[in-house]
Amino acid sequence: MLATGIAPDYYEINGEVVTAFINGTAYDFDLSSATEGATLDSIEPIDGVTPIRHAVRESGELKVVLAQKVGAGHWIESDYFDAATYDPSGVHVIFDETKSFAGTPMVYTKNGWLTLSQDQLTG
Amino acid sequence: MGYIGTQPVPKATHYLEYGVFDTPTQVINVGSGYTVNNISVVINGVTLNPDEYTATDGVTVDLGVEFDAGTSYRIEEYRTFVNAYHYTKEEADARFAKLSGANNFTQMPTVGGTPIVESGSNSDGEWTRWADGTQECRIVKDSSAFADATNKRFSVKADVTYPMPFNSVPTGRTGSVTGLTAFSYEFLCLSYIPEGFAGSTTMYASMTNGADLPSAGSVRFSGLFAGKWK
């Protein structure tokens, strides 16, 4: 999961169908037809938002790079994780508290902007 | 003012309402009210006992009998002293910005709710935005998308997404390209193409090297973009 300033609001994942919610509208992307080794890099932005950054099938496993919207602060993408553990209300990207920044660190989830407290940042 | 011994600490304020009856009067109205069982009533210089008047509504004092015009009266009440609310020097130093010396704010000051400065980084690059609407994005992107090998000229491009969206096409430039040492080149032209307001663009490096298209390798672009976020 990439940490980006421009991303869908959240996703729903059912099997190999990824649904991206952008400005309140759901867009389905059925990736089940991807063959072994095939990559997907060219999904056109919707309202300026690229719904899926990258997808590839390796050894039969479909790997999809999605994005979670973040605000101020330094944020790092996560490693690949099992789609079953994806929580639209959760934080899947990583906050790097070692670098200085200005503003209030925030991350967007299905429930809207989530402001991280100092405890959450260092906890 | 100096004191001998412990300096007294004021605990109450003394409230007075007094005057002379213009007309024969039995009931005195206390303009600012009073606390029941907390007053003294003085008529012509004589303090009345509490059972000599009725003062139960917090507003009036009924003297029981009518007193002649010209009678002097005084209502006294000792009210709770309100301490002045102030900060110690240490508290004030911690609370308020200093006009000189270092200031360490725990939150960014805001203008109309917008922080004066915000900054951060994410998977797409680094960014800084100011309350006046100015935004700067710094992007580094590796690419191996070589193309256009015609007439000994070829190009490489990098599709990038700004780390924070602009609200209009920014100005910018591809600042530098590294990674070309694997093959020589004679001329290098850097450019970028803004693609709408959405927050993405493409950076290009066009080169001539008198040779064929590289079959492998990676080029690192760096770009700097400035524009408005609101």
Coordinates of C-alpha atoms in Angstrom, one line a residue:
Chain A
M1 CA 0.0 0.0 0.0
L2 CA 1.5 3.3 -1.1
A3 CA 1.2 6.4 1.0
T4 CA 0.2 9.2 -1.4
G5 CA -1.4 12.6 -1.4
I6 CA -3.7 11.6 -4.2
A7 CA -5.5 8.4 -3.7
P8 CA -9.0 6.8 -3.7
D9 CA -10.9 7.3 -0.5
Y10 CA -10.8 3.6 0.3
Y11 CA -11.2 0.2 -1.4
E12 CA -13.2 -2.9 -1.1
I13 CA -11.6 -6.2 -2.2
N14 CA -13.6 -9.2 -3.2
G15 CA -11.5 -12.0 -4.5
E16 CA -9.6 -10.5 -7.5
V17 CA -12.1 -7.6 -7.9
V18 CA -10.9 -4.3 -6.5
T19 CA -13.5 -1.6 -5.9
A20 CA -12.0 1.9 -5.6
F21 CA -14.2 4.6 -4.0
I22 CA -13.3 8.0 -5.5
N23 CA -15.3 11.0 -4.4
G24 CA -18.2 8.8 -3.3
T25 CA -18.4 6.7 -6.4
A26 CA -17.4 3.1 -6.7
Y27 CA -15.3 1.8 -9.6
D28 CA -14.8 -1.9 -10.0
F29 CA -11.6 -3.4 -11.5
D30 CA -11.7 -7.1 -12.2
L31 CA -8.1 -8.3 -12.3
S32 CA -8.9 -12.0 -12.5
S33 CA -8.1 -12.1 -16.2
A34 CA -4.5 -11.1 -15.6
T35 CA -2.2 -13.9 -16.9
E36 CA 1.0 -15.0 -15.4
G37 CA 3.6 -12.3 -15.6
A38 CA 1.2 -9.7 -17.0
T39 CA 1.5 -6.3 -15.5
L40 CA -0.9 -3.5 -15.2
D41 CA 0.4 0.0 -15.0
S42 CA -1.8 2.1 -17.2
I43 CA -5.2 2.6 -15.4
E44 CA -6.3 6.1 -16.4
P45 CA -6.9 8.5 -13.5
I46 CA -10.5 9.1 -12.5
D47 CA -11.1 12.7 -11.3
G48 CA -7.4 13.0 -11.1
V49 CA -7.0 9.9 -9.0
T50 CA -5.2 6.8 -10.2
P51 CA -7.2 4.0 -8.7
I52 CA -4.6 1.2 -9.0
R53 CA -0.9 2.0 -9.3
H54 CA 0.3 -1.4 -10.4
A55 CA -0.7 -5.1 -10.6
V56 CA 1.2 -8.2 -11.6
R57 CA 0.6 -11.9 -11.4
E58 CA 3.6 -13.9 -10.1
S59 CA 3.5 -17.6 -9.5
G60 CA -0.2 -17.5 -9.8
E61 CA -0.5 -14.9 -7.1
L62 CA -2.0 -11.5 -8.0
K63 CA 0.0 -8.6 -6.5
V64 CA -1.8 -5.2 -6.5
V65 CA -0.3 -1.9 -5.5
L66 CA -3.0 0.4 -4.0
A67 CA -2.7 3.8 -2.3
Q68 CA -3.8 5.4 0.9
K69 CA -4.1 9.1 1.2
V70 CA -2.0 10.9 3.7
G71 CA -1.4 14.5 4.8
A72 CA 1.4 16.2 6.6
G73 CA 4.3 14.2 8.0
H74 CA 6.5 11.6 6.4
W75 CA 4.8 8.5 5.3
I76 CA 6.2 5.2 3.9
E77 CA 4.4 2.5 1.9
S78 CA 3.8 -0.8 3.5
D79 CA 5.0 -4.2 2.2
Y80 CA 2.6 -6.4 0.4
F81 CA 0.1 -7.9 2.7
D82 CA -2.8 -10.4 2.4
A83 CA -5.9 -8.7 0.9
A84 CA -8.0 -10.5 3.6
T85 CA -6.4 -8.3 6.2
Y86 CA -7.2 -5.0 4.4
D87 CA -9.4 -2.8 6.5
P88 CA -10.9 0.3 4.8
S89 CA -11.1 2.0 8.2
G90 CA -7.5 1.1 9.1
V91 CA -4.1 2.7 8.6
H92 CA -2.0 0.5 6.3
V93 CA 0.9 2.9 5.7
I94 CA 3.7 3.7 8.0
F95 CA 4.5 7.0 9.7
D96 CA 8.1 7.9 10.0
E97 CA 8.5 10.0 13.2
T98 CA 12.3 10.3 12.8
K99 CA 12.1 13.2 10.3
S100 CA 10.9 16.7 11.1
F101 CA 7.9 18.2 9.4
A102 CA 5.4 20.9 9.8
G103 CA 1.7 20.4 10.4
T104 CA -0.5 17.7 11.8
P105 CA 0.0 14.2 10.6
M106 CA -3.2 12.8 9.1
V107 CA -4.2 9.7 7.1
Y108 CA -7.4 9.1 5.3
T109 CA -9.7 6.1 5.9
K110 CA -13.2 5.1 5.1
N111 CA -14.2 7.1 8.2
G112 CA -12.5 10.3 6.9
W113 CA -9.4 12.0 8.0
L114 CA -7.7 10.5 11.0
T115 CA -5.4 12.7 13.0
L116 CA -2.7 10.8 14.7
S117 CA -2.0 11.7 18.3
Q118 CA 1.5 11.7 19.7
D119 CA 0.8 8.4 21.4
Q120 CA -0.2 6.8 18.1
L121 CA 2.8 8.2 16.4
T122 CA 5.3 6.9 18.9
G123 CA 3.3 4.0 20.2
Chain B
M1 CA 2.7 49.0 51.4
G2 CA 4.7 47.2 54.1
Y3 CA 3.3 44.9 56.7
I4 CA 4.5 43.8 60.1
G5 CA 4.1 40.1 60.3
T6 CA 2.2 38.0 57.8
Q7 CA 0.7 40.0 54.9
P8 CA -3.1 39.7 55.0
V9 CA -4.7 37.9 52.1
P10 CA -8.0 39.5 51.1
K11 CA -10.8 36.8 51.2
A12 CA -13.9 38.9 50.5
T13 CA -15.2 42.1 49.0
H14 CA -17.4 44.4 51.0
Y15 CA -20.5 45.3 49.2
L16 CA -22.5 48.3 50.3
E17 CA -25.9 49.7 49.3
Y18 CA -27.0 52.7 51.2
G19 CA -29.0 55.9 51.1
V20 CA -31.8 57.9 52.7
F21 CA -35.5 57.1 52.2
D22 CA -37.1 59.8 50.0
T23 CA -40.5 58.6 51.1
P24 CA -41.8 56.4 54.0
T25 CA -40.4 53.0 53.2
Q26 CA -40.8 49.4 54.5
V27 CA -39.2 47.4 51.8
I28 CA -35.6 48.1 50.5
N29 CA -34.8 46.9 47.0
V30 CA -31.2 45.7 46.7
G31 CA -30.3 46.4 43.2
S32 CA -27.6 43.8 42.6
G33 CA -29.2 41.2 44.9
Y34 CA -27.7 39.5 47.9
T35 CA -27.0 36.0 49.3
V36 CA -29.6 35.1 51.9
N37 CA -28.2 35.0 55.5
N38 CA -25.1 36.9 54.4
I39 CA -26.1 40.6 55.0
S40 CA -26.2 43.2 57.7
V41 CA -29.0 45.8 57.8
V42 CA -28.2 49.2 59.5
I43 CA -31.0 51.8 60.1
N44 CA -30.0 55.2 61.3
G45 CA -26.6 53.8 62.4
V46 CA -28.2 50.9 64.4
T47 CA -27.5 47.4 63.2
L48 CA -30.7 45.3 63.2
N49 CA -30.8 41.8 64.4
P50 CA -31.7 39.2 61.7
D51 CA -35.2 38.7 63.3
E52 CA -36.0 42.4 62.9
Y53 CA -36.3 42.2 59.1
T54 CA -37.1 39.7 56.4
A55 CA -34.5 39.0 53.7
T56 CA -35.3 35.7 52.1
D57 CA -35.7 36.4 48.4
G58 CA -32.2 37.7 47.6
V59 CA -33.6 41.0 46.2
T60 CA -35.6 42.8 48.9
V61 CA -35.3 43.5 52.6
D62 CA -38.6 43.9 54.4
L63 CA -38.1 46.0 57.6
G64 CA -41.4 44.9 59.1
V65 CA -42.6 48.4 59.7
E66 CA -42.5 51.6 57.6
F67 CA -39.7 54.0 58.3
D68 CA -40.1 57.7 57.8
A69 CA -38.7 59.6 54.9
G70 CA -35.2 60.8 55.8
T71 CA -34.3 57.6 57.5
S72 CA -30.8 56.4 56.5
Y73 CA -30.2 52.8 55.7
R74 CA -27.2 50.6 54.7
I75 CA -27.1 47.0 53.5
E76 CA -23.7 45.4 53.9
E77 CA -22.6 42.1 52.4
Y78 CA -19.3 40.3 52.4
R79 CA -18.9 38.6 49.1
T80 CA -16.4 35.9 48.1
F81 CA -13.2 37.4 46.9
V82 CA -12.3 36.5 43.4
N83 CA -8.6 35.9 42.9
A84 CA -7.1 37.7 39.9
Y85 CA -6.4 35.1 37.2
H86 CA -2.9 35.4 36.1
Y87 CA 0.1 33.3 35.0
T88 CA 3.4 33.1 36.7
K89 CA 6.4 34.2 34.6
E90 CA 7.3 30.5 33.9
E91 CA 3.7 29.8 32.8
A92 CA 3.6 32.9 30.7
D93 CA 6.9 32.0 29.1
A94 CA 5.6 28.5 28.2
R95 CA 2.3 29.8 27.0
F96 CA 3.0 32.9 24.9
A97 CA 5.2 33.5 22.0
K98 CA 8.2 35.6 22.6
L99 CA 8.9 38.7 20.6
S100 CA 12.6 38.0 20.9
G101 CA 14.4 34.7 21.5
A102 CA 13.5 31.2 20.4
N103 CA 10.0 30.0 20.1
N104 CA 9.0 26.4 20.0
F105 CA 5.4 25.9 19.0
T106 CA 3.8 22.5 19.6
Q107 CA 1.3 23.3 16.8
M108 CA 1.6 25.2 13.6
P109 CA 0.0 28.6 13.7
T110 CA -2.9 28.9 11.3
V111 CA -4.3 31.5 9.0
G112 CA -8.1 31.0 8.6
G113 CA -7.7 27.5 9.8
T114 CA -4.9 26.6 7.5
P115 CA -1.4 26.0 8.9
I116 CA 1.1 28.6 7.9
V117 CA 3.4 25.8 6.7
E118 CA 2.7 22.1 6.1
S119 CA 5.2 19.6 4.9
G120 CA 5.8 15.9 4.5
S121 CA 6.7 13.1 2.2
N122 CA 5.1 10.0 0.8
S123 CA 5.5 7.4 -1.8
D124 CA 5.4 10.0 -4.6
G125 CA 7.9 12.5 -3.2
E126 CA 8.3 15.5 -0.9
W127 CA 6.1 18.5 -0.6
T128 CA 5.7 21.8 1.2
R129 CA 2.7 24.1 1.2
W130 CA 2.0 27.5 2.6
A131 CA -1.1 29.2 3.8
D132 CA -1.1 31.6 0.9
G133 CA -1.7 28.7 -1.5
T134 CA 1.8 28.2 -2.7
Q135 CA 3.0 24.5 -3.0
E136 CA 6.2 23.0 -4.0
C137 CA 6.8 19.3 -4.8
R138 CA 10.0 17.5 -5.2
I139 CA 10.0 14.2 -7.0
V140 CA 12.6 11.5 -7.6
K141 CA 11.6 8.7 -10.0
D142 CA 13.5 5.8 -11.6
S143 CA 12.6 4.8 -15.0
S144 CA 13.7 2.4 -17.7
A145 CA 11.1 3.4 -20.3
F146 CA 13.5 3.9 -23.2
A147 CA 11.8 4.7 -26.5
D148 CA 12.0 6.6 -29.7
A149 CA 15.2 5.2 -31.0
T150 CA 15.2 7.1 -34.3
N151 CA 18.1 8.9 -35.9
K152 CA 20.5 8.0 -33.1
R153 CA 18.1 9.8 -30.8
F154 CA 16.2 8.3 -28.0
S155 CA 14.3 9.3 -24.9
V156 CA 13.3 8.0 -21.6
K157 CA 10.3 9.1 -19.7
A158 CA 8.9 8.8 -16.1
D159 CA 5.2 9.1 -15.3
V160 CA 4.9 10.6 -11.9
T161 CA 2.1 11.6 -9.6
Y162 CA 2.6 14.7 -7.4
P163 CA 2.9 13.9 -3.7
M164 CA 0.2 16.5 -3.1
P165 CA -2.3 17.7 -5.7
F166 CA -2.1 21.2 -7.2
N167 CA -5.3 23.0 -8.1
S168 CA -3.9 24.2 -11.4
V169 CA -1.0 23.2 -13.7
P170 CA 2.2 23.9 -11.8
T171 CA 5.4 25.3 -13.3
G172 CA 8.3 23.0 -13.0
R173 CA 11.3 21.4 -14.5
T174 CA 13.1 18.1 -14.6
G175 CA 16.0 19.1 -12.4
S176 CA 18.5 16.4 -13.2
V177 CA 18.9 13.0 -14.6
T178 CA 21.4 10.5 -13.3
G179 CA 22.2 6.9 -14.2
L180 CA 23.3 7.7 -17.8
T181 CA 26.8 6.6 -17.1
A182 CA 26.1 3.2 -18.5
F183 CA 26.0 4.6 -21.9
S184 CA 27.4 7.8 -23.3
Y185 CA 25.4 10.6 -24.7
E186 CA 26.2 13.8 -26.6
F187 CA 23.2 15.9 -25.9
L188 CA 20.6 15.8 -23.2
C189 CA 17.3 17.7 -23.1
L190 CA 15.1 17.6 -20.1
S191 CA 11.4 18.5 -20.2
Y192 CA 8.1 17.6 -18.6
I193 CA 4.5 17.6 -19.7
P194 CA 1.9 18.7 -17.3
E195 CA -1.2 16.6 -17.7
G196 CA -4.2 18.6 -16.4
F197 CA -5.0 19.5 -12.8
A198 CA -5.2 16.0 -11.6
G199 CA -1.8 15.8 -10.1
S200 CA 0.3 13.8 -12.5
T201 CA 2.8 14.6 -15.2
T202 CA 5.5 13.0 -17.3
M203 CA 9.2 13.9 -17.3
Y204 CA 11.2 13.3 -20.4
A205 CA 14.9 13.2 -21.1
S206 CA 15.8 13.2 -24.8
M207 CA 19.3 12.2 -25.8
T208 CA 21.5 11.7 -28.8
N209 CA 24.6 9.5 -28.5
G210 CA 25.3 8.3 -32.0
A211 CA 24.4 4.8 -30.9
D212 CA 21.4 2.6 -30.7
L213 CA 18.7 2.5 -28.1
P214 CA 20.1 1.2 -24.8
S215 CA 18.7 -2.3 -24.2
A216 CA 18.9 -2.0 -20.4
G217 CA 19.5 0.4 -17.6
S218 CA 17.7 2.8 -15.5
V219 CA 17.6 6.6 -15.3
R220 CA 16.8 8.5 -12.2
F221 CA 14.8 11.7 -12.7
S222 CA 14.5 14.5 -10.2
G223 CA 11.9 17.2 -10.7
L224 CA 10.8 20.3 -8.9
F225 CA 7.3 21.7 -9.3
A226 CA 5.8 24.8 -7.9
G227 CA 2.2 26.0 -8.1
K228 CA -1.0 26.6 -6.1
W229 CA -2.8 24.2 -4.0
K230 CA -5.8 26.5 -3.3

